[in-house]
XYZ file of C-alpha atoms in Angstrom:
742
model
C 68.897 79.145 53.964
C 70.288 82.652 53.602
C 73.366 83.290 51.509
C 76.631 83.346 53.456
C 77.454 86.531 51.555
C 75.088 88.304 53.941
C 77.596 87.533 56.721
C 80.519 89.244 54.976
C 80.480 92.438 57.157
C 80.961 90.273 60.254
C 83.488 87.947 58.631
C 85.851 90.565 57.224
C 85.838 92.774 60.310
C 86.510 89.765 62.544
C 89.318 88.630 60.266
C 90.838 92.101 60.294
C 90.684 92.285 64.107
C 92.305 88.849 64.511
C 95.103 89.704 62.048
C 95.815 93.038 63.754
C 95.849 91.327 67.181
C 98.167 88.596 65.858
C 100.628 91.178 64.498
C 100.429 93.127 67.766
C 101.297 90.007 69.798
C 104.373 89.434 67.645
C 105.479 93.058 68.121
C 104.938 92.897 71.890
C 106.698 89.537 72.079
C 109.900 91.107 70.720
C 109.472 94.458 72.477
C 112.509 95.432 74.621
C 110.318 95.678 77.720
C 109.355 91.985 77.358
C 112.411 90.774 79.215
C 111.697 87.068 79.129
C 112.302 83.936 77.097
C 109.489 81.609 76.057
C 109.371 77.894 75.458
C 107.720 76.452 72.360
C 104.733 75.366 74.455
C 104.353 78.886 75.876
C 104.450 80.472 72.423
C 101.893 77.958 71.164
C 99.661 78.775 74.142
C 100.065 82.537 73.666
C 98.958 82.478 70.035
C 96.400 79.664 70.018
C 94.519 80.779 73.138
C 95.089 84.412 72.189
C 93.518 84.034 68.745
C 90.557 82.130 70.168
C 90.075 84.843 72.788
C 90.252 87.561 70.108
C 87.569 85.875 67.990
C 85.220 85.463 70.941
C 85.752 89.024 72.166
C 85.051 90.441 68.738
C 81.871 88.383 68.498
C 80.705 90.299 71.564
C 81.919 93.597 70.097
C 79.860 92.917 66.954
C 76.635 93.380 68.946
C 76.346 96.996 67.752
C 77.046 95.981 64.169
C 74.400 93.244 64.366
C 71.820 95.645 65.778
C 72.587 98.228 63.105
C 72.420 95.772 60.205
C 69.392 93.857 61.416
C 67.265 97.020 61.502
C 68.116 98.210 58.002
C 64.914 98.105 55.972
C 62.727 100.098 53.624
C 59.437 99.284 55.334
C 59.939 101.847 58.111
C 59.636 104.649 55.532
C 56.196 103.589 54.266
C 53.142 105.721 55.016
C 51.998 106.436 57.662
C 54.735 104.824 59.802
C 57.541 106.960 58.377
C 55.739 110.212 59.206
C 54.829 109.011 62.696
C 58.443 108.008 63.277
C 59.720 111.389 62.087
C 57.151 113.212 64.231
C 58.317 111.399 67.333
C 61.947 112.236 66.559
C 61.077 115.916 66.067
C 59.128 115.977 69.323
C 62.073 114.409 71.125
C 64.478 116.942 69.617
C 62.256 119.847 70.725
C 61.884 118.302 74.178
C 65.656 118.245 74.674
C 66.030 121.683 73.075
C 63.583 123.128 75.637
C 66.230 122.755 78.337
C 63.740 121.033 80.636
C 64.483 117.419 79.722
C 65.841 114.837 82.144
C 69.230 115.233 80.441
C 69.452 118.835 81.645
C 69.272 117.638 85.247
C 72.541 115.751 84.872
C 74.384 118.903 83.889
C 77.709 118.892 82.066
C 77.656 118.262 78.326
C 75.094 115.437 78.399
C 72.256 117.641 77.181
C 74.345 118.897 74.251
C 75.399 115.343 73.354
C 71.772 114.192 73.432
C 70.698 117.136 71.287
C 73.381 116.436 68.667
C 72.616 112.708 68.628
C 68.851 113.136 68.217
C 69.368 116.004 65.762
C 71.553 113.856 63.487
C 69.085 110.965 63.727
C 66.192 113.232 62.843
C 68.021 114.764 59.877
C 69.112 111.382 58.486
C 65.681 109.859 58.878
C 64.110 112.850 57.128
C 66.556 112.530 54.220
C 65.858 108.814 53.871
C 62.108 109.438 54.118
C 61.767 112.350 51.670
C 64.486 111.405 49.195
C 63.663 107.809 48.268
C 65.612 108.138 45.017
C 68.765 108.964 47.076
C 68.071 106.387 49.770
C 70.467 103.742 48.446
C 73.330 106.222 48.152
C 72.729 107.683 51.630
C 72.501 104.183 53.100
C 75.747 103.230 51.352
C 77.557 106.156 52.971
C 76.091 105.327 56.391
C 77.128 101.687 55.992
C 80.598 102.831 54.951
C 80.813 105.080 58.003
C 79.911 102.218 60.372
C 82.528 99.926 58.799
C 85.110 102.727 58.858
C 84.325 103.405 62.531
C 84.901 99.743 63.429
C 88.177 99.679 61.493
C 89.389 102.913 63.119
C 88.583 101.578 66.590
C 90.400 98.309 65.882
C 93.528 100.115 64.673
C 93.277 102.714 67.445
C 93.007 99.980 70.068
C 96.098 98.231 68.677
C 98.081 101.483 68.807
C 96.826 102.168 72.343
C 97.751 98.659 73.492
C 101.241 99.108 72.050
C 101.833 102.426 73.815
C 100.364 101.074 77.054
C 102.729 98.088 76.865
C 105.537 100.487 76.053
C 104.770 102.338 79.313
C 103.877 99.529 81.697
C 104.779 96.183 80.136
C 101.235 94.821 80.545
C 97.862 94.835 78.801
C 95.215 97.311 79.970
C 94.655 97.651 83.712
C 92.983 100.198 85.981
C 95.376 102.901 84.814
C 93.748 102.636 81.393
C 90.341 103.025 83.051
C 91.736 105.983 84.948
C 92.766 107.624 81.672
C 89.074 107.888 80.784
C 88.485 109.810 84.035
C 91.311 112.332 83.592
C 90.664 112.936 79.881
C 92.016 116.500 79.787
C 95.265 115.663 81.552
C 95.796 112.475 79.551
C 95.175 114.105 76.161
C 97.555 116.905 77.128
C 100.219 114.378 78.104
C 99.767 112.445 74.842
C 100.002 115.646 72.793
C 103.304 116.489 74.491
C 104.774 112.978 74.483
C 104.019 111.563 71.032
C 103.894 112.755 67.389
C 100.101 112.793 67.419
C 99.469 114.302 63.983
C 101.612 111.772 62.042
C 100.207 108.875 64.080
C 96.572 109.801 63.517
C 97.144 110.746 59.893
C 98.623 107.305 59.307
C 95.799 105.725 61.288
C 93.099 107.297 59.119
C 94.923 106.487 55.893
C 95.317 102.832 56.897
C 91.757 102.654 58.234
C 90.375 104.251 55.086
C 92.236 101.835 52.839
C 91.188 98.750 54.814
C 87.598 100.026 55.017
C 87.477 100.456 51.255
C 88.232 96.767 50.668
C 85.882 95.538 53.416
C 83.039 97.727 52.104
C 83.677 96.508 48.565
C 83.468 92.862 49.715
C 80.460 93.269 51.998
C 78.210 95.948 50.450
C 75.953 93.175 49.102
C 74.213 93.334 52.496
C 72.758 96.796 51.774
C 72.401 96.295 48.043
C 70.181 93.266 48.634
C 68.762 93.829 52.107
C 68.004 90.461 53.768
C 64.369 89.464 54.142
C 62.762 89.154 57.558
C 63.308 85.377 57.464
C 66.987 85.833 56.608
C 67.406 88.399 59.402
C 65.888 85.956 61.889
C 68.332 83.264 60.766
C 71.277 85.680 61.022
C 70.092 86.750 64.474
C 69.695 83.162 65.663
C 73.232 82.321 64.561
C 74.677 85.483 66.084
C 72.897 85.079 69.421
C 74.165 81.488 69.693
C 77.733 82.700 69.118
C 77.165 85.627 71.482
C 76.015 83.344 74.293
C 78.884 80.920 73.663
C 81.365 83.807 73.813
C 79.905 85.145 77.066
C 80.423 81.753 78.671
C 83.803 80.936 77.128
C 85.724 84.211 77.521
C 85.865 84.200 81.376
C 86.800 80.521 81.399
C 89.477 81.100 78.785
C 90.917 83.890 80.959
C 91.432 81.328 83.735
C 94.055 79.635 81.555
C 96.255 82.720 81.988
C 97.984 80.953 84.874
C 101.589 80.543 83.734
C 104.417 81.316 86.138
C 105.812 83.615 83.440
C 103.836 86.835 83.797
C 104.597 87.910 80.222
C 103.038 84.683 78.913
C 99.781 85.557 80.660
C 99.860 89.155 79.459
C 100.566 88.277 75.822
C 97.901 85.567 75.808
C 95.237 87.906 77.176
C 92.917 90.104 75.169
C 93.367 93.804 75.881
C 89.694 94.699 75.571
C 88.693 92.013 78.061
C 91.481 93.131 80.409
C 90.077 96.647 80.216
C 86.625 95.350 81.130
C 88.027 93.414 84.102
C 89.933 96.474 85.284
C 86.773 98.561 85.077
C 84.711 95.994 86.988
C 87.288 95.191 89.663
C 88.375 98.813 90.132
C 91.755 97.883 91.584
C 95.353 98.590 90.660
C 97.924 96.132 91.991
C 100.157 98.196 94.267
C 102.822 95.529 94.551
C 103.179 95.249 90.791
C 103.315 98.911 89.822
C 104.622 100.881 92.813
C 107.831 101.121 94.757
C 107.817 98.674 97.679
C 109.751 97.678 100.777
C 110.066 94.262 102.443
C 106.842 93.635 104.377
C 108.496 93.590 107.802
C 110.316 96.851 107.074
C 107.149 98.551 105.800
C 105.179 97.627 108.931
C 108.126 98.530 111.188
C 108.168 102.009 109.640
C 104.398 102.258 110.065
C 104.851 101.390 113.750
C 106.991 104.513 114.117
C 104.159 106.620 112.705
C 101.224 104.849 114.389
C 101.924 103.926 117.995
C 101.363 100.466 119.442
C 101.004 98.359 116.303
C 103.121 95.224 116.203
C 104.157 92.799 113.482
C 102.349 92.468 110.143
C 99.197 94.160 111.391
C 97.597 97.501 112.178
C 95.672 96.088 115.160
C 96.109 98.004 118.390
C 94.276 98.641 121.621
C 92.926 102.156 122.189
C 92.584 102.834 125.911
C 91.254 106.068 127.362
C 92.145 107.509 130.750
C 88.548 108.633 131.325
C 85.054 107.153 131.447
C 83.368 106.589 128.084
C 80.637 108.985 127.046
C 77.963 107.521 124.782
C 76.761 110.731 123.236
C 74.825 110.736 119.981
C 76.983 111.519 116.966
C 75.753 113.069 113.720
C 78.343 113.069 110.937
C 77.442 115.369 108.021
C 79.570 115.007 104.907
C 78.934 117.904 102.526
C 79.124 117.269 98.803
C 82.011 119.037 96.977
C 82.755 121.524 99.750
C 86.149 123.180 99.296
C 87.812 125.009 102.169
C 87.935 128.212 100.140
C 84.133 128.421 100.133
C 84.280 129.556 103.764
C 85.026 133.024 105.060
C 87.822 131.871 107.364
C 89.734 130.543 104.336
C 89.467 133.866 102.538
C 86.132 133.692 100.694
C 84.462 137.098 100.385
C 81.214 136.092 98.640
C 79.292 135.220 101.828
C 78.062 131.863 100.466
C 78.343 130.008 103.794
C 76.967 132.459 106.387
C 75.633 129.746 108.697
C 78.758 127.577 108.672
C 80.933 130.676 109.054
C 79.032 131.485 112.248
C 79.012 127.865 113.442
C 82.798 127.696 113.040
C 83.191 130.378 115.739
C 81.384 128.038 118.164
C 83.126 124.806 117.167
C 86.318 122.836 117.349
C 87.770 123.606 113.905
C 90.433 121.482 112.246
C 92.095 124.149 110.161
C 94.675 122.040 108.318
C 92.783 118.951 107.144
C 93.101 117.319 103.724
C 90.660 115.097 101.851
C 92.081 111.768 100.719
C 90.709 112.037 97.172
C 88.490 113.885 94.744
C 85.430 111.646 94.581
C 82.542 111.175 97.020
C 83.356 107.486 97.428
C 86.875 108.421 98.565
C 85.482 110.725 101.229
C 83.011 108.076 102.394
C 85.830 105.524 102.515
C 88.006 107.908 104.551
C 85.469 108.674 107.294
C 84.060 105.123 107.394
C 87.137 102.892 107.103
C 89.766 105.467 108.175
C 92.087 103.924 105.598
C 94.629 105.520 103.223
C 93.390 105.896 99.625
C 94.808 102.784 97.958
C 95.537 102.668 94.206
C 92.550 102.162 91.937
C 88.946 102.753 92.912
C 87.674 103.360 96.440
C 86.893 100.304 98.559
C 83.272 101.487 98.497
C 83.022 100.424 94.850
C 84.999 97.194 95.052
C 83.522 93.736 95.313
C 85.254 92.974 98.606
C 83.749 95.918 100.492
C 81.736 94.234 103.248
C 82.278 93.275 106.894
C 85.119 95.772 107.283
C 86.231 97.246 110.558
C 84.583 100.634 110.344
C 83.315 103.698 112.134
C 79.919 102.020 112.195
C 81.261 98.786 113.727
C 82.894 100.735 116.582
C 79.628 102.534 117.336
C 77.679 99.264 117.107
C 80.036 97.652 119.615
C 79.034 100.433 122.010
C 75.309 99.780 121.564
C 74.562 102.575 119.078
C 71.919 102.643 116.368
C 73.869 103.148 113.134
C 72.358 104.707 109.996
C 73.418 106.192 106.672
C 71.183 109.015 105.424
C 71.247 110.003 101.778
C 68.814 112.148 99.809
C 69.395 110.268 96.565
C 69.237 106.610 95.607
C 71.849 104.742 97.623
C 72.343 102.296 94.760
C 74.363 105.080 93.129
C 78.144 104.681 93.542
C 77.549 101.318 95.269
C 76.662 103.050 98.553
C 73.767 100.670 99.257
C 76.014 97.639 98.933
C 78.837 99.168 100.973
C 76.912 100.609 103.903
C 74.368 97.797 104.249
C 77.253 95.331 103.958
C 78.941 97.043 106.903
C 75.983 97.058 109.271
C 74.408 100.438 108.536
C 70.671 100.836 108.166
C 69.984 103.072 105.193
C 67.520 105.922 104.801
C 67.436 107.233 101.238
C 65.051 108.676 98.663
C 62.922 105.536 98.400
C 62.033 105.924 102.108
C 60.404 109.307 101.512
C 56.656 109.568 101.132
C 55.441 111.889 98.327
C 54.388 114.576 100.804
C 57.916 114.624 102.292
C 59.440 115.703 98.965
C 59.142 119.388 98.111
C 61.895 119.455 95.485
C 64.093 116.882 93.760
C 66.461 116.688 90.835
C 68.370 113.806 89.288
C 70.586 113.416 92.362
C 67.734 113.174 94.843
C 65.651 115.262 97.221
C 66.884 118.698 98.212
C 68.934 119.044 101.386
C 66.043 120.729 103.205
C 63.862 117.651 102.679
C 66.680 115.442 103.904
C 67.118 117.703 106.945
C 63.440 117.252 107.810
C 63.744 113.494 107.343
C 66.875 113.418 109.482
C 65.094 115.175 112.361
C 62.194 112.688 112.159
C 64.644 109.786 112.101
C 66.603 111.066 115.095
C 63.453 111.780 117.108
C 62.374 108.197 116.509
C 65.808 106.854 117.474
C 65.872 108.932 120.654
C 62.699 107.168 121.820
C 64.573 103.834 121.924
C 66.794 105.142 124.728
C 69.829 104.010 122.763
C 72.522 106.382 121.499
C 72.587 106.876 117.739
C 75.204 107.492 115.076
C 73.829 108.957 111.856
C 75.966 109.677 108.810
C 74.225 112.149 106.492
C 75.590 112.749 102.973
C 74.242 115.926 101.340
C 73.403 116.149 97.606
C 72.329 119.695 96.664
C 75.831 121.090 96.076
C 76.231 119.026 92.918
C 75.772 119.789 89.268
C 73.228 120.837 87.996
C 73.005 122.914 91.239
C 69.228 123.178 91.200
C 67.222 123.686 94.393
C 63.948 125.323 95.513
C 63.460 128.962 94.550
C 62.975 131.785 97.044
C 65.221 130.225 99.685
C 68.418 132.179 99.137
C 69.352 135.243 97.093
C 70.557 133.109 94.159
C 67.691 131.663 92.058
C 67.297 127.910 92.296
C 67.227 127.452 88.536
C 70.352 129.520 87.822
C 72.509 126.360 88.005
C 75.189 128.227 89.920
C 77.942 126.531 91.946
C 77.758 129.363 94.490
C 74.002 128.806 94.658
C 74.472 125.110 95.381
C 76.924 125.905 98.182
C 74.745 128.618 99.674
C 71.589 126.501 99.523
C 73.282 123.620 101.335
C 74.427 126.114 103.969
C 70.809 127.334 104.204
C 69.526 123.754 104.593
C 72.042 123.083 107.368
C 70.820 126.188 109.179
C 67.273 124.825 108.956
C 68.486 121.462 110.289
C 70.219 122.973 113.313
C 67.293 125.315 113.961
C 65.090 122.223 114.291
C 67.716 120.134 116.096
C 68.318 122.623 118.901
C 64.628 122.269 119.898
C 64.892 118.479 120.333
C 65.542 116.856 123.732
C 68.477 114.853 122.327
C 70.345 117.941 121.063
C 72.346 118.616 124.233
C 73.655 115.065 124.241
C 74.774 115.105 120.601
C 78.089 115.758 118.870
C 77.790 117.164 115.342
C 80.694 116.557 112.954
C 80.682 118.498 109.674
C 83.228 117.774 106.953
C 83.452 117.841 103.151
C 83.669 114.651 101.130
C 86.118 116.329 98.730
C 86.791 119.659 97.050
C 84.713 121.135 94.253
C 87.531 120.743 91.733
C 90.690 118.639 91.509
C 92.357 120.208 88.480
C 95.624 122.032 89.024
C 99.092 122.678 87.652
C 100.608 119.696 89.480
C 99.627 116.046 89.943
C 98.299 116.719 93.444
C 97.548 120.449 93.943
C 97.233 120.907 97.706
C 94.538 123.585 97.615
C 92.287 121.125 95.721
C 92.367 118.741 98.695
C 92.029 121.171 101.623
C 88.594 120.832 103.223
C 86.880 122.323 106.287
C 85.955 120.219 109.323
C 83.976 121.335 112.381
C 82.943 119.566 115.580
C 80.026 121.271 117.306
C 78.596 120.342 120.691
C 78.038 123.549 122.681
C 77.802 121.972 126.140
C 80.605 119.480 125.578
C 83.301 120.863 123.257
C 84.750 124.355 123.624
C 85.438 126.447 120.503
C 89.055 125.970 119.472
C 91.348 125.751 116.450
C 93.366 122.585 115.954
C 96.088 123.589 113.502
C 97.850 120.238 113.195
C 98.308 118.820 109.722
C 95.882 115.909 109.447
C 94.029 113.627 107.069
C 90.342 112.958 106.540
C 91.012 109.441 107.879
C 91.876 110.945 111.298
C 88.554 112.676 111.882
C 86.492 109.832 113.348
C 89.306 108.341 115.500
C 89.628 111.852 116.958
C 85.898 111.874 117.718
C 86.267 108.494 119.444
C 89.051 110.052 121.489
C 86.811 112.956 122.520
C 84.217 110.393 123.669
C 86.938 108.450 125.515
C 86.117 105.194 123.729
C 88.096 102.057 124.522
C 88.230 99.759 121.487
C 90.345 97.397 119.434
C 91.357 99.454 116.404
C 92.273 98.473 112.855
C 92.274 102.077 111.677
C 95.193 103.846 110.031
C 93.566 107.092 111.182
C 94.649 108.483 114.549
C 93.435 110.757 117.319
C 95.162 114.003 116.386
C 94.540 115.501 119.834
C 96.855 112.964 121.477
C 100.389 114.033 122.320
C 102.005 111.192 120.344
C 100.293 112.085 117.052
C 102.774 112.770 114.235
C 101.329 115.294 111.734
C 100.950 114.148 108.126
C 98.256 113.979 105.451
C 97.488 111.470 102.709
C 96.075 112.622 99.363
C 95.651 110.741 96.101
C 94.140 110.386 92.674
C 93.361 106.949 91.272
C 97.064 106.318 90.663
C 99.189 109.078 92.241
C 99.553 108.458 95.980
C 100.774 111.369 98.073
C 102.131 111.970 101.560
C 102.387 115.497 102.999
C 104.913 115.678 105.806
C 107.611 118.122 106.937
C 106.476 120.630 104.280
C 107.303 118.109 101.564
C 104.884 116.353 99.233
C 106.000 112.860 98.252
C 104.169 111.235 95.338
C 104.297 107.529 94.481
C 103.259 106.688 90.916
C 103.069 103.555 88.753
C 106.293 102.206 87.211
C 107.906 102.620 90.668
C 108.205 106.376 90.116
C 108.715 108.793 93.001
C 108.557 112.589 92.963
C 109.032 115.065 95.772
C 108.088 118.721 96.031
C 109.081 121.323 98.580
C 105.961 123.138 99.768
C 106.354 126.896 99.985
C 103.397 128.779 101.446
C 102.185 131.631 99.260
C 101.755 134.911 101.144
C 98.196 136.183 101.443
C 97.445 139.035 103.821
C 93.691 138.466 103.574
C 93.863 135.007 105.158
C 94.927 134.310 108.743
C 97.919 132.054 109.257
C 95.960 128.983 110.360
C 93.860 129.057 107.201
C 96.386 129.776 104.454
C 95.967 127.040 101.856
C 97.902 127.950 98.719
C 101.362 126.487 98.196
C 103.983 126.505 95.489
C 105.131 122.949 94.842
C 108.809 123.149 93.891
C 110.459 119.963 92.556
C 113.274 118.720 94.774
C 116.610 117.835 93.207
C 117.611 115.530 96.058
C 115.114 113.108 97.560
C 114.314 112.778 101.228
C 114.511 108.987 101.344
C 113.045 108.824 104.830
C 109.860 110.477 103.577
C 109.783 108.250 100.503
C 109.905 105.222 102.795
C 107.229 106.718 105.051
C 104.938 107.143 102.038
C 105.649 103.587 100.889
C 104.953 102.233 104.364
C 101.484 103.828 104.468
C 100.339 102.787 101.020
C 102.021 99.389 100.876
C 100.681 98.301 104.276
C 97.192 99.609 103.469
C 97.226 97.621 100.216
C 98.553 94.594 102.087
C 95.894 94.519 104.812
C 93.154 94.919 102.199
C 94.602 92.134 100.072
C 94.948 89.811 103.074
C 91.520 90.861 104.448
C 93.087 91.867 107.783
C 90.609 94.692 108.353
C 87.602 92.407 108.105
C 85.514 91.723 111.169
C 83.707 88.424 111.765
C 82.405 87.292 108.360
C 79.204 86.101 109.972
C 78.645 89.435 111.638
C 75.016 90.389 112.085
C 73.296 93.646 112.729
C 71.571 94.551 115.942
C 68.469 92.647 114.883
C 70.449 89.476 114.255
C 70.053 89.602 110.493
C 72.964 89.352 108.077
C 74.192 92.399 106.222
C 71.953 91.844 103.229
C 69.700 94.234 101.362
C 66.351 94.276 103.125
C 63.609 93.921 100.528
C 61.009 96.143 102.071
C 58.024 97.389 100.081
C 59.759 100.728 99.302
C 62.832 98.839 98.081
C 60.740 96.605 95.825
C 58.874 99.640 94.530
C 62.192 101.312 93.836
C 63.524 98.270 91.973
C 60.342 97.985 89.910
C 60.618 101.667 89.042
C 64.243 101.240 88.018
C 63.451 98.213 85.869
C 60.602 100.084 84.187
C 62.848 103.072 83.449
C 65.548 100.727 82.132
C 63.157 98.909 79.797
C 61.748 102.215 78.570
C 65.279 103.454 77.981
C 66.137 100.316 75.998
C 63.013 100.678 73.853
C 63.738 104.349 73.330
C 67.361 103.556 72.481
C 66.298 101.035 69.850
C 63.934 103.570 68.349
C 66.553 106.309 68.238
C 69.485 104.197 67.131
C 67.946 102.293 64.263
C 66.386 105.107 62.307
C 68.536 104.395 59.284
C-alpha cells in the first residue's frame, strides 16, 4: 500500500479550503445584510451540511491537481521518447505561429492564448529534457506554482463570495456568470469601487504564506515520485471519491429547502451555485428586481397591449380582411448595426445591395434589438417576448413547445424551417428550433460539392443562399406555403469569406469585409430568387439579430441597439418608411398583420401598423432591463434599482430625421413613476408567464408529420455526431499531451 504522505497535497489543500469556507460562513452569518435570526437546528444544518458540501466540491475541483500530479515522471524524458515529444510540441508551436491553425478561425485572442500556452509548455519541457541536473529544482518550482495557484483561487473565491454577498445578500447566481461576459465593464467597476491594490497585495501575501507551509508539508510527492503502482492506487481512490461527489453534491443541494432563505444561502457552496447559475442561465426577476402586485402589473400591461385580460397575455387577433397565405422568408443578419447602411449615415458603401433594396421596401426606421447576442435576436423574432433577466430562452432548459412565430405559421398550414450555415448545435439552436416544430437545414445537410468555402462558423453565406434556393424550390413543389428563417454567419469574426467576390480581400479579416460580403451574398440570393415561380408570392423580411458592438458610455447605449429592418415584396407591399418607435419583438406580429392572419396570440409583440399601437422599445443586457418610451430610457437593475435617462437627440446634418440614431442619455433627477411601472409591467409579466409556462402550447404537440419535436437522427446527423465525438476525443488526447509535459 502506498504511503499516505503521498496524499498530502490533496489533504492540506482540502483542509485549507474547508477552513476558509467555514470562516466565510461565520462572517456572512453576522453580516449586516443577513437580516435574520437562526435556530440552533438551522445553525447546525448550515455548518454540518455546508462543510460536507465544501469537501465534496473540492474533491471535484482537485481533478486538475490529480491529473497534474499523476503525470509527473522521469520516464517521459528518456531517449527517444523525450525528443519525439519535444518535436511534436515544436511542430504544434510552429503550426499555431503560422496563422493558419484552427485557432485563427475563431478570431479574438484565442490564437495568442494558444501560442503562449504551447510556447510555455515547449520551453519547460525542453528545460526538463536538456537540464536533467536541474530537473528536480525546476519541478519543485512548478509544483510550488500549482499549489500557490490553488491557494490564490481559494482565497480569491472567498473574497469574491464576500463582496457578492455584500452586494446581493446571496451566494453566486447568474449575475456572477454575467460578470464573466462583461469583463471590461466589471473590472472597471471593481477598480473604481474597491481598494484593489491593498486587497490583492494582502491576497498574495496570505496566499504565499499559506502556500509555503503546504508545499513544505507535501513536497515529498515530488521528492519521491510515486511508482506506477502507487499512482494507480491513488487514482483508484480519487476516482471513487470523485464519483461519490458527483452523485452526492446535487442530492445535498436538495436539502437547501428551509423556509428561511438565508439558511439555504449560507448552507450552499458558492462554487456549486455558480455552476448551477451557468447551467440554468436564469436570474430570478422576482427576487432581484422591483416588482408590482401581479394583478396591477397585468392591468398596466393591458393598457399597453390591447385586449388582454386577467393574469394572461392571451388575446384574439382578428383581421378585417381575408387571410393571405404568402410565403415568408425571414433573414436575420449576423451583427448588423443600423449604421452600416447608407440611410443611417454610413459613407463607406459596404451595403450597396441592401441600400438599394431599402428604396423598394417597407423600412422600419426606428427599430431596436432586444439584446446584444444572436440568441436574443432569435428569441425576439421567434417568441416575440421581452428579454427577461438572465440568458435567452433559446439557451434555457425549458425552451420547447412555446407559442412562437413557427407555431402560428404551422397553424395556417405552412412548412416551417430554420436555415443556418453553421452547426445548429451551437448556442442550443438545434434544441430550441426542433423543440418548437421547425425542421432544420444546417451545415451537416450540405454535400461536399455544395460547400465552396467554410470557416469555423460554417459555410459562407453564398453557399447558404444556394441551399436556400434549392430548399424553397423543393417546398414550392408541395403546393403548401412555406416559412423559412435563415440566419447568416459570414459577418462574424474572423470575417473570412471567398476571395475575389468583393473589393475587400476575403482573408483580410475585416469587419467591413464581412458586412460587404454578406450584402453581396444577399444580392446573389435575390438574383436567383426573382427567377423562381414562387418569388411573386413571397414576403422577404430582413432584420439584424443584434448590433456589431454593445459597448458604450452608459449601461444601455441606444445606438448599440438600433438595427435595420426591411420588408420586401414588390407586388404586395409598397415602399414606405414606418418611423414609429418599435421593438424587435414587434416585427413578426406586424408581418402577420400585413397577411391579415386571424390567430390566438400569446405574443408581447404587436402589429405596429395598427392605430392602437403605443410606441415603445425594449432593450436589455443579461441584467439591465430597459424600456424606451416618451424619449425616456428606464432601466431596471438587480437590487431593485431603477435609473432613468432623458434622451436628447444629437444633431447630425448628414443623416435624415427618420434615421438619426445617436442620443445623449442625461440622468433624470426626478423619476417618471408611470414609466417605471410600465417597465416593471413588461418585464415582470414576461418573467411570470415564462415561470408559469403560460406561453406553452400543447405539450404533446407534433409536427406536420405527426412526430414529436425530437432530434431526428438521420444519417447526416449521425455522421455529424460521430465527427464531433472524434474531434472531442482527439482534443482530449491532445490536451493530455500538452498539459502534462512537466
